[in-house]
Amino acid sequence: MRDTRAEDAKRRKLGAAVFALLAVVAAVTPFLAGAHAIWIAVGVGTGVVLLVVSLTIATDSDLNGPPPQRIG
């Protein structure tokens, strides 16, 4: 059974729409991946800084001995 011209045109429009959607997804994906990579790096960097600061504070307080006591 042969397709009519209307069915053929409808099929071409659908194909063009799918192609356009795939083109947009392909164009946007690197930017989204880059944005996610930046936020992952910011999160990891912040976590490392907080870990270093907390370990420094804990180590300093442990090395200094007990807190001084007030006399009098």
mmCIF file of C-alpha atoms in Angstrom:
data_model
loop_
_atom_site.group_PDB
_atom_site.id
_atom_site.type_symbol
_atom_site.label_atom_id
_atom_site.label_comp_id
_atom_site.label_asym_id
_atom_site.label_seq_id
_atom_site.Cartn_x
_atom_site.Cartn_y
_atom_site.Cartn_z
ATOM 1 C CA MET A 1 0.000 0.000 0.000
ATOM 2 C CA ARG A 2 1.440 3.357 -1.017
ATOM 3 C CA ASP A 3 1.604 6.374 1.261
ATOM 4 C CA THR A 4 -0.360 9.387 0.272
ATOM 5 C CA ARG A 5 1.362 12.741 -0.053
ATOM 6 C CA ALA A 6 -0.208 13.939 3.203
ATOM 7 C CA GLU A 7 1.112 10.926 5.127
ATOM 8 C CA ASP A 8 4.523 11.343 3.533
ATOM 9 C CA ALA A 9 4.622 15.043 4.470
ATOM 10 C CA LYS A 10 3.514 14.234 8.022
ATOM 11 C CA ARG A 11 6.258 11.621 8.319
ATOM 12 C CA ARG A 12 8.865 14.116 7.054
ATOM 13 C CA LYS A 13 7.714 16.755 9.559
ATOM 14 C CA LEU A 14 7.933 14.247 12.391
ATOM 15 C CA GLY A 15 11.411 13.208 11.261
ATOM 16 C CA ALA A 16 12.517 16.838 11.084
ATOM 17 C CA ALA A 17 11.122 17.521 14.568
ATOM 18 C CA VAL A 18 12.927 14.505 16.039
ATOM 19 C CA PHE A 19 16.146 15.541 14.301
ATOM 20 C CA ALA A 20 15.809 19.097 15.642
ATOM 21 C CA LEU A 21 15.203 17.806 19.163
ATOM 22 C CA LEU A 22 18.259 15.548 18.973
ATOM 23 C CA ALA A 23 20.334 18.447 17.637
ATOM 24 C CA VAL A 24 19.293 20.654 20.569
ATOM 25 C CA VAL A 25 20.070 17.895 23.076
ATOM 26 C CA ALA A 26 23.460 17.290 21.443
ATOM 27 C CA ALA A 27 24.262 21.008 21.521
ATOM 28 C CA VAL A 28 23.198 21.546 25.145
ATOM 29 C CA THR A 29 24.736 18.397 26.663
ATOM 30 C CA PRO A 30 28.366 19.640 26.823
ATOM 31 C CA PHE A 31 27.279 22.863 28.524
ATOM 32 C CA LEU A 32 25.212 20.977 31.083
ATOM 33 C CA ALA A 33 28.037 18.531 31.694
ATOM 34 C CA GLY A 34 30.452 21.422 32.094
ATOM 35 C CA ALA A 35 28.124 23.175 34.514
ATOM 36 C CA HIS A 36 27.751 20.025 36.561
ATOM 37 C CA ALA A 37 31.511 19.516 36.567
ATOM 38 C CA ILE A 38 32.016 23.030 37.892
ATOM 39 C CA TRP A 39 29.507 22.508 40.718
ATOM 40 C CA ILE A 40 31.026 19.128 41.580
ATOM 41 C CA ALA A 41 34.463 20.760 41.763
ATOM 42 C CA VAL A 42 33.092 23.563 43.955
ATOM 43 C CA GLY A 43 31.439 21.028 46.259
ATOM 44 C CA VAL A 44 34.541 18.856 46.551
ATOM 45 C CA GLY A 45 36.765 21.895 47.086
ATOM 46 C CA THR A 46 34.478 23.239 49.799
ATOM 47 C CA GLY A 47 34.410 19.844 51.478
ATOM 48 C CA VAL A 48 38.205 19.612 51.459
ATOM 49 C CA VAL A 49 38.563 23.130 52.883
ATOM 50 C CA LEU A 50 36.073 22.376 55.668
ATOM 51 C CA LEU A 51 37.867 19.107 56.448
ATOM 52 C CA VAL A 52 41.265 20.823 56.637
ATOM 53 C CA VAL A 53 39.905 23.632 58.828
ATOM 54 C CA SER A 54 38.170 21.222 61.197
ATOM 55 C CA LEU A 55 41.260 19.010 61.453
ATOM 56 C CA THR A 56 43.441 22.058 62.073
ATOM 57 C CA ILE A 57 41.163 23.297 64.849
ATOM 58 C CA ALA A 58 40.955 19.842 66.407
ATOM 59 C CA THR A 59 44.714 19.297 66.181
ATOM 60 C CA ASP A 60 45.537 22.729 67.620
ATOM 61 C CA SER A 61 43.241 22.245 70.576
ATOM 62 C CA ASP A 62 44.639 18.773 71.218
ATOM 63 C CA LEU A 63 48.267 19.926 71.023
ATOM 64 C CA ASN A 64 47.769 22.913 73.285
ATOM 65 C CA GLY A 65 46.653 20.756 76.165
ATOM 66 C CA PRO A 66 43.699 21.412 78.409
ATOM 67 C CA PRO A 67 42.272 24.915 78.501
ATOM 68 C CA PRO A 68 43.731 27.197 81.171
ATOM 69 C CA GLN A 69 41.842 27.368 84.420
ATOM 70 C CA ARG A 70 41.105 30.610 86.156
ATOM 71 C CA ILE A 71 42.599 30.916 89.582
ATOM 72 C CA GLY A 72 40.909 33.019 92.179
#
